[in-house]
Short mmCIF file of C-alpha atoms in Angstrom, two decimals:
data_model
loop_
_atom_site.label_atom_id
_atom_site.label_comp_id
_atom_site.label_asym_id
_atom_site.label_seq_id
_atom_site.Cartn_x
_atom_site.Cartn_y
_atom_site.Cartn_z
CA MET A 502 151.65 10.48 -50.01
CA GLU A 503 148.46 8.04 -50.37
CA ALA A 504 149.03 6.50 -46.91
CA ARG A 505 149.13 9.95 -45.27
CA LEU A 506 145.91 10.64 -46.53
CA LEU A 507 144.24 7.40 -45.58
CA HIS A 508 145.70 8.34 -41.92
CA GLN A 509 144.11 11.51 -42.10
CA SER A 510 140.60 10.28 -43.26
CA MET A 511 140.84 7.55 -40.17
CA SER A 512 141.58 10.51 -37.66
CA PRO A 513 139.20 10.08 -34.59
CA PHE A 514 138.62 13.82 -34.84
CA MET A 515 136.83 13.71 -38.09
CA PRO A 516 133.27 14.31 -38.13
CA ALA A 517 131.45 10.80 -38.13
CA ARG A 518 129.64 11.92 -41.53
CA ASP A 519 133.12 12.21 -43.28
CA ARG A 520 134.28 8.97 -42.33
CA PRO A 521 134.51 6.07 -44.42
CA HIS A 522 131.99 3.47 -43.48
CA CYS A 523 133.75 -0.13 -43.01
CA ARG A 524 131.58 -3.33 -43.37
CA ARG A 525 131.61 -5.62 -40.30
CA THR A 526 131.74 -9.09 -41.45
CA LYS A 527 129.86 -11.59 -38.92
CA LYS A 528 132.29 -14.29 -37.67
CA PRO A 529 131.13 -17.42 -36.11
CA LEU A 530 130.70 -17.20 -32.20
CA ARG A 531 133.50 -19.37 -30.32
CA SER A 532 133.22 -21.19 -27.41
CA PRO A 533 135.22 -19.72 -24.39
CA VAL A 534 136.27 -23.44 -23.28
CA LEU A 535 139.34 -24.09 -25.00
CA ALA A 536 139.65 -27.75 -23.52
CA VAL A 537 138.17 -30.16 -20.87
CA LEU A 538 140.12 -32.32 -18.59
CA THR A 539 138.49 -35.54 -18.08
CA SER A 540 138.87 -37.90 -15.21
CA PRO A 541 138.57 -41.54 -15.51
CA ALA A 542 135.35 -43.20 -14.97
CA GLY A 543 136.92 -44.84 -11.83
CA LYS A 544 137.95 -41.63 -10.13
CA ILE A 545 134.54 -40.54 -10.67
CA ALA A 546 133.14 -43.29 -8.97
CA GLU A 547 135.47 -42.88 -6.19
CA ILE A 548 134.24 -39.43 -5.58
CA VAL A 549 130.75 -40.32 -5.49
CA GLU A 550 131.26 -42.90 -3.37
CA LYS A 551 133.02 -40.44 -0.66
CA ALA A 552 130.15 -37.86 -1.06
CA THR A 553 127.85 -40.90 -0.21
CA THR A 554 129.81 -42.11 2.65
CA THR A 555 129.67 -38.57 4.19
CA ILE A 556 126.22 -38.52 3.88
CA ARG A 557 125.41 -41.66 5.55
CA LEU A 558 127.63 -41.11 8.08
CA GLU A 559 125.97 -37.27 8.88
CA GLU A 560 122.68 -39.55 8.89
CA ASP A 561 124.08 -42.02 11.15
CA ALA A 562 125.29 -39.28 13.52
CA ILE A 563 121.38 -37.96 14.11
CA VAL A 564 120.14 -38.75 17.30
CA THR A 565 116.65 -39.55 18.06
CA LYS A 566 114.45 -36.80 20.19
CA TYR A 567 112.66 -37.94 23.21
CA LYS A 568 110.41 -36.00 25.15
CA ASP A 569 110.51 -37.52 28.57
CA ASN A 570 107.20 -36.99 30.78
CA TRP A 571 107.45 -36.81 34.69
CA PHE A 572 107.50 -40.24 35.09
CA ASP A 573 110.63 -40.92 32.42
CA LEU A 574 112.44 -38.08 34.40
CA VAL A 575 112.02 -39.49 37.64
CA ALA A 576 112.86 -42.50 36.76
CA THR A 577 116.21 -41.29 34.95
CA ASN A 578 116.80 -39.24 37.71
CA HIS A 579 116.82 -41.59 40.19
CA LEU A 580 119.27 -44.42 38.26
CA SER A 581 121.09 -41.61 37.57
CA ARG A 582 122.29 -40.88 41.21
CA SER A 583 122.25 -44.15 42.08
CA VAL A 584 125.17 -44.76 39.59
CA GLN A 585 126.90 -41.62 40.54
CA ALA A 586 126.96 -43.10 44.17
CA ALA A 587 127.95 -46.33 43.18
CA ILE A 588 130.95 -44.98 41.08
CA GLY A 589 131.71 -41.95 43.52
CA ILE A 590 131.62 -39.33 40.97
CA ARG A 591 129.11 -36.75 40.52
CA ASN A 592 127.90 -34.35 38.21
CA LYS A 593 125.40 -31.85 37.79
CA LYS A 594 123.51 -32.72 34.80
CA SER A 595 119.97 -33.89 34.79
CA GLY A 596 117.88 -36.44 32.98
CA TYR A 597 119.16 -38.66 30.62
CA GLU A 598 122.17 -36.42 29.78
CA GLY A 599 122.95 -36.92 33.51
CA LEU A 600 122.38 -40.68 33.18
CA VAL A 601 125.07 -40.83 30.19
CA GLU A 602 127.78 -38.60 31.64
CA ALA A 603 127.71 -40.66 35.11
CA ALA A 604 127.94 -44.26 32.92
CA SER A 605 130.78 -42.25 30.59
CA ALA A 606 132.67 -41.22 33.84
CA ALA A 607 132.35 -45.12 34.88
CA TYR A 608 133.64 -45.94 31.62
CA ARG A 609 136.60 -43.94 31.73
CA SER A 610 137.93 -44.31 35.12
CA PHE A 611 137.28 -48.28 35.93
CA ASN A 612 138.04 -51.59 33.62
CA PRO A 613 135.49 -53.72 32.15
CA THR A 614 135.15 -56.14 35.13
CA GLU A 615 134.69 -53.14 37.86
CA GLN A 616 132.20 -51.50 35.44
CA ARG A 617 129.85 -54.28 35.71
CA GLU A 618 130.08 -54.65 39.40
CA LEU A 619 129.41 -50.80 40.02
CA VAL A 620 126.64 -51.00 37.76
CA ILE A 621 125.21 -54.16 39.45
CA SER A 622 125.60 -52.04 42.78
CA ALA A 623 123.83 -49.25 41.49
CA LEU A 624 120.82 -51.43 40.67
CA GLU A 625 120.66 -52.82 43.55
CA ARG A 626 120.68 -49.27 45.07
CA ALA A 627 117.86 -48.42 42.65
CA PHE A 628 115.68 -51.46 43.45
CA PRO A 629 115.09 -52.62 46.76
CA ARG A 630 115.99 -56.01 47.39
CA PRO A 631 112.91 -56.74 49.29
CA ILE A 632 110.58 -55.92 46.77
CA LEU A 633 112.80 -57.90 43.97
CA ASN A 634 112.96 -60.88 46.58
CA MET A 635 109.17 -60.46 46.56
CA ILE A 636 108.97 -60.66 43.18
CA ARG A 637 110.97 -64.05 42.86
CA THR A 638 108.89 -65.64 45.33
CA LEU A 639 105.68 -64.70 43.82
CA LEU A 640 106.66 -65.40 40.40
CA PRO A 641 108.98 -68.64 39.73
CA GLN A 642 110.25 -69.16 36.62
CA SER A 643 107.66 -70.17 34.42
CA LYS A 644 106.26 -69.20 30.82
CA PHE A 645 103.59 -66.75 32.82
CA THR A 646 106.62 -65.03 34.55
CA ARG A 647 108.52 -64.59 31.50
CA GLU A 648 105.74 -62.96 29.23
CA TYR A 649 105.23 -61.12 32.16
CA PHE A 650 108.56 -59.65 32.45
CA ALA A 651 108.65 -59.03 28.96
CA ALA A 652 105.43 -57.14 28.96
CA PHE A 653 106.57 -55.22 31.95
CA THR A 654 109.64 -54.12 30.30
CA THR A 655 107.94 -52.47 27.68
CA VAL A 656 105.73 -50.54 29.67
CA PHE A 657 107.82 -49.36 32.34
CA PHE A 658 111.61 -49.19 30.89
CA SER A 659 110.79 -47.66 27.64
CA TRP A 660 112.30 -44.17 29.08
CA LEU A 661 115.60 -46.24 29.55
CA VAL A 662 116.02 -48.36 26.15
CA GLY A 663 113.79 -46.42 23.95
CA LYS A 664 110.88 -47.87 22.24
CA CYS A 665 110.24 -51.52 22.40
CA GLU A 666 107.68 -54.20 21.70
CA VAL A 667 107.01 -57.89 22.86
CA ARG A 668 107.90 -60.53 20.22
CA GLU A 669 107.55 -64.48 20.14
CA SER A 670 110.11 -66.75 20.37
CA GLU A 671 110.27 -70.66 20.65
CA LEU A 672 111.64 -71.78 23.88
CA ASP A 673 111.80 -75.63 25.02
CA GLY A 674 109.44 -76.52 21.79
CA ARG A 675 106.70 -73.85 22.40
CA ARG A 676 105.82 -70.55 21.13
CA GLU A 677 105.96 -67.72 23.98
CA LYS A 678 105.90 -64.13 24.12
CA ASN A 679 109.20 -63.79 25.94
CA VAL A 680 111.32 -61.50 23.71
CA VAL A 681 111.25 -57.57 23.85
CA HIS A 682 112.31 -56.04 20.66
CA ILE A 683 113.79 -52.76 21.11
CA LYS A 684 113.86 -50.89 18.00
CA LYS A 685 116.68 -48.30 18.66
CA CYS A 686 118.49 -48.28 21.97
CA ARG A 687 118.33 -45.16 23.44
CA PHE A 688 121.59 -45.91 25.68
CA LEU A 689 123.46 -47.24 22.35
CA GLU A 690 122.44 -44.20 20.48
CA GLU A 691 123.41 -41.61 23.20
CA THR A 692 126.55 -43.46 23.97
CA ASN A 693 127.49 -44.68 20.57
CA CYS A 694 130.24 -46.94 22.06
CA VAL A 695 130.18 -50.81 21.76
CA GLY A 696 132.22 -50.78 24.79
CA MET A 697 129.94 -49.15 27.11
CA CYS A 698 126.67 -51.11 25.61
CA LEU A 699 128.30 -54.44 26.68
CA ASN A 700 129.98 -53.94 29.90
CA LEU A 701 127.57 -51.01 31.51
CA CYS A 702 124.23 -52.22 30.07
CA LYS A 703 123.92 -55.82 28.65
CA MET A 704 126.79 -58.03 30.89
CA PRO A 705 125.44 -56.38 34.48
CA CYS A 706 121.86 -56.43 33.44
CA GLN A 707 121.82 -60.24 32.40
CA THR A 708 123.66 -60.76 35.95
CA PHE A 709 121.09 -58.21 37.89
CA ILE A 710 117.97 -59.95 36.26
CA LYS A 711 119.11 -63.93 36.86
CA ASP A 712 120.37 -63.29 40.37
CA SER A 713 117.54 -60.86 41.58
CA LEU A 714 114.94 -62.32 40.04
CA GLY A 715 115.59 -65.79 39.17
CA VAL A 716 114.84 -65.72 35.41
CA PRO A 717 117.76 -65.78 32.93
CA VAL A 718 117.75 -63.26 30.16
CA ASN A 719 120.06 -63.06 26.79
CA MET A 720 120.42 -59.78 25.26
CA VAL A 721 121.32 -59.72 21.93
CA PRO A 722 122.35 -56.09 20.54
CA ASN A 723 122.50 -55.41 16.66
CA PHE A 724 125.31 -52.70 16.06
CA ASP A 725 124.44 -52.13 12.66
CA ASP A 726 120.73 -50.70 13.45
CA MET A 727 121.39 -50.39 17.11
CA SER A 728 118.15 -52.61 17.97
CA CYS A 729 118.52 -55.53 20.53
CA GLN A 730 116.52 -58.10 21.67
CA MET A 731 115.76 -59.24 25.34
CA VAL A 732 115.25 -62.90 25.49
CA PHE A 733 113.81 -63.94 28.84
CA GLY A 734 114.41 -67.51 29.74
CA GLN A 735 117.46 -67.80 27.66
CA ASP A 736 120.75 -68.26 29.35
CA PRO A 737 123.70 -66.13 27.70
CA PRO A 738 126.84 -67.54 26.09
CA ALA A 739 129.90 -66.98 27.49
CA ILE A 740 131.83 -63.65 26.66
CA SER A 741 134.35 -65.75 24.69
CA ASP A 742 131.54 -67.24 22.70
CA ASP A 743 129.56 -64.06 22.48
CA PRO A 744 129.46 -62.37 18.95
CA ALA A 745 128.95 -59.21 20.33
CA PHE A 746 132.28 -59.34 21.96
CA LYS A 747 133.85 -59.56 18.70
CA GLN A 748 132.28 -56.27 17.40
CA PRO A 749 134.57 -53.32 16.81
CA CYS A 750 133.80 -50.01 18.27
CA PHE A 751 132.03 -47.64 15.95
CA LYS A 752 134.16 -45.11 14.19
CA LEU A 753 132.32 -42.29 15.74
CA CYS A 754 132.46 -43.58 19.23
CA LYS A 755 131.92 -40.78 21.68
CA ALA A 756 133.69 -42.57 24.54
CA LYS A 757 136.93 -43.64 23.19
CA GLN A 758 136.73 -40.87 20.27
CA LYS A 759 138.52 -43.25 17.84
CA HIS A 760 137.88 -46.49 16.45
CA SER A 761 139.21 -49.34 18.12
CA GLU A 762 138.56 -53.15 17.99
CA LYS A 763 139.50 -53.22 21.96
CA CYS A 764 136.71 -51.08 22.99
CA THR A 765 135.18 -53.86 25.01
CA SER A 766 138.34 -54.60 27.30
#
């Protein structure tokens, strides 16, 4: 009986004034989080390291932007056409993009020895032999000649290699300004390939300058920061002794599209 009366008194259809008032007790608020799964410290460090590596790779992939003037474009297109004529493969691109495309075609289509020979042939097409012979006659190897070539390179070939400056080195027991320091090689940065650097730039340029101008030059690339040193008056080491040929290619190599220690052969 009491239960029935209580049920009727609690009916939702009763007027609000007739309903019994119930005191609500305040309960402490509970966090909705019931448990937290924690990772070991080593796992966290691994995640942080992976994130850092990804950021570093993205930063390394950033390419320097160049604003080529009319002289840069004329020189680049002239060399690009010379390379295309030497390898027998044409492309419709212009400017530095066309030069890199021609170099990439040579790298894909020929072995390292052929690549070096083709680039030397392209350089002979680009620079007339009579002018080179005249320079060699008027400027025999000397301190003045080495310093002149270094200064000339920084002024007239920055369109090819990027920003560069003259530095000193010791040669035959005396100091002279015979070194061209390339801050970040444009060709290496654009191709992102150790093999193309060595077989399409370093080796053929060393041979061409020595044979055409009578001055030895040793090109020393730094594949960590993409800089390079051109040391006029210094004979380059043999390939078997050259540290550059022991360098594996970049992980983001544009030519091979894979990481390979045989990128130079």
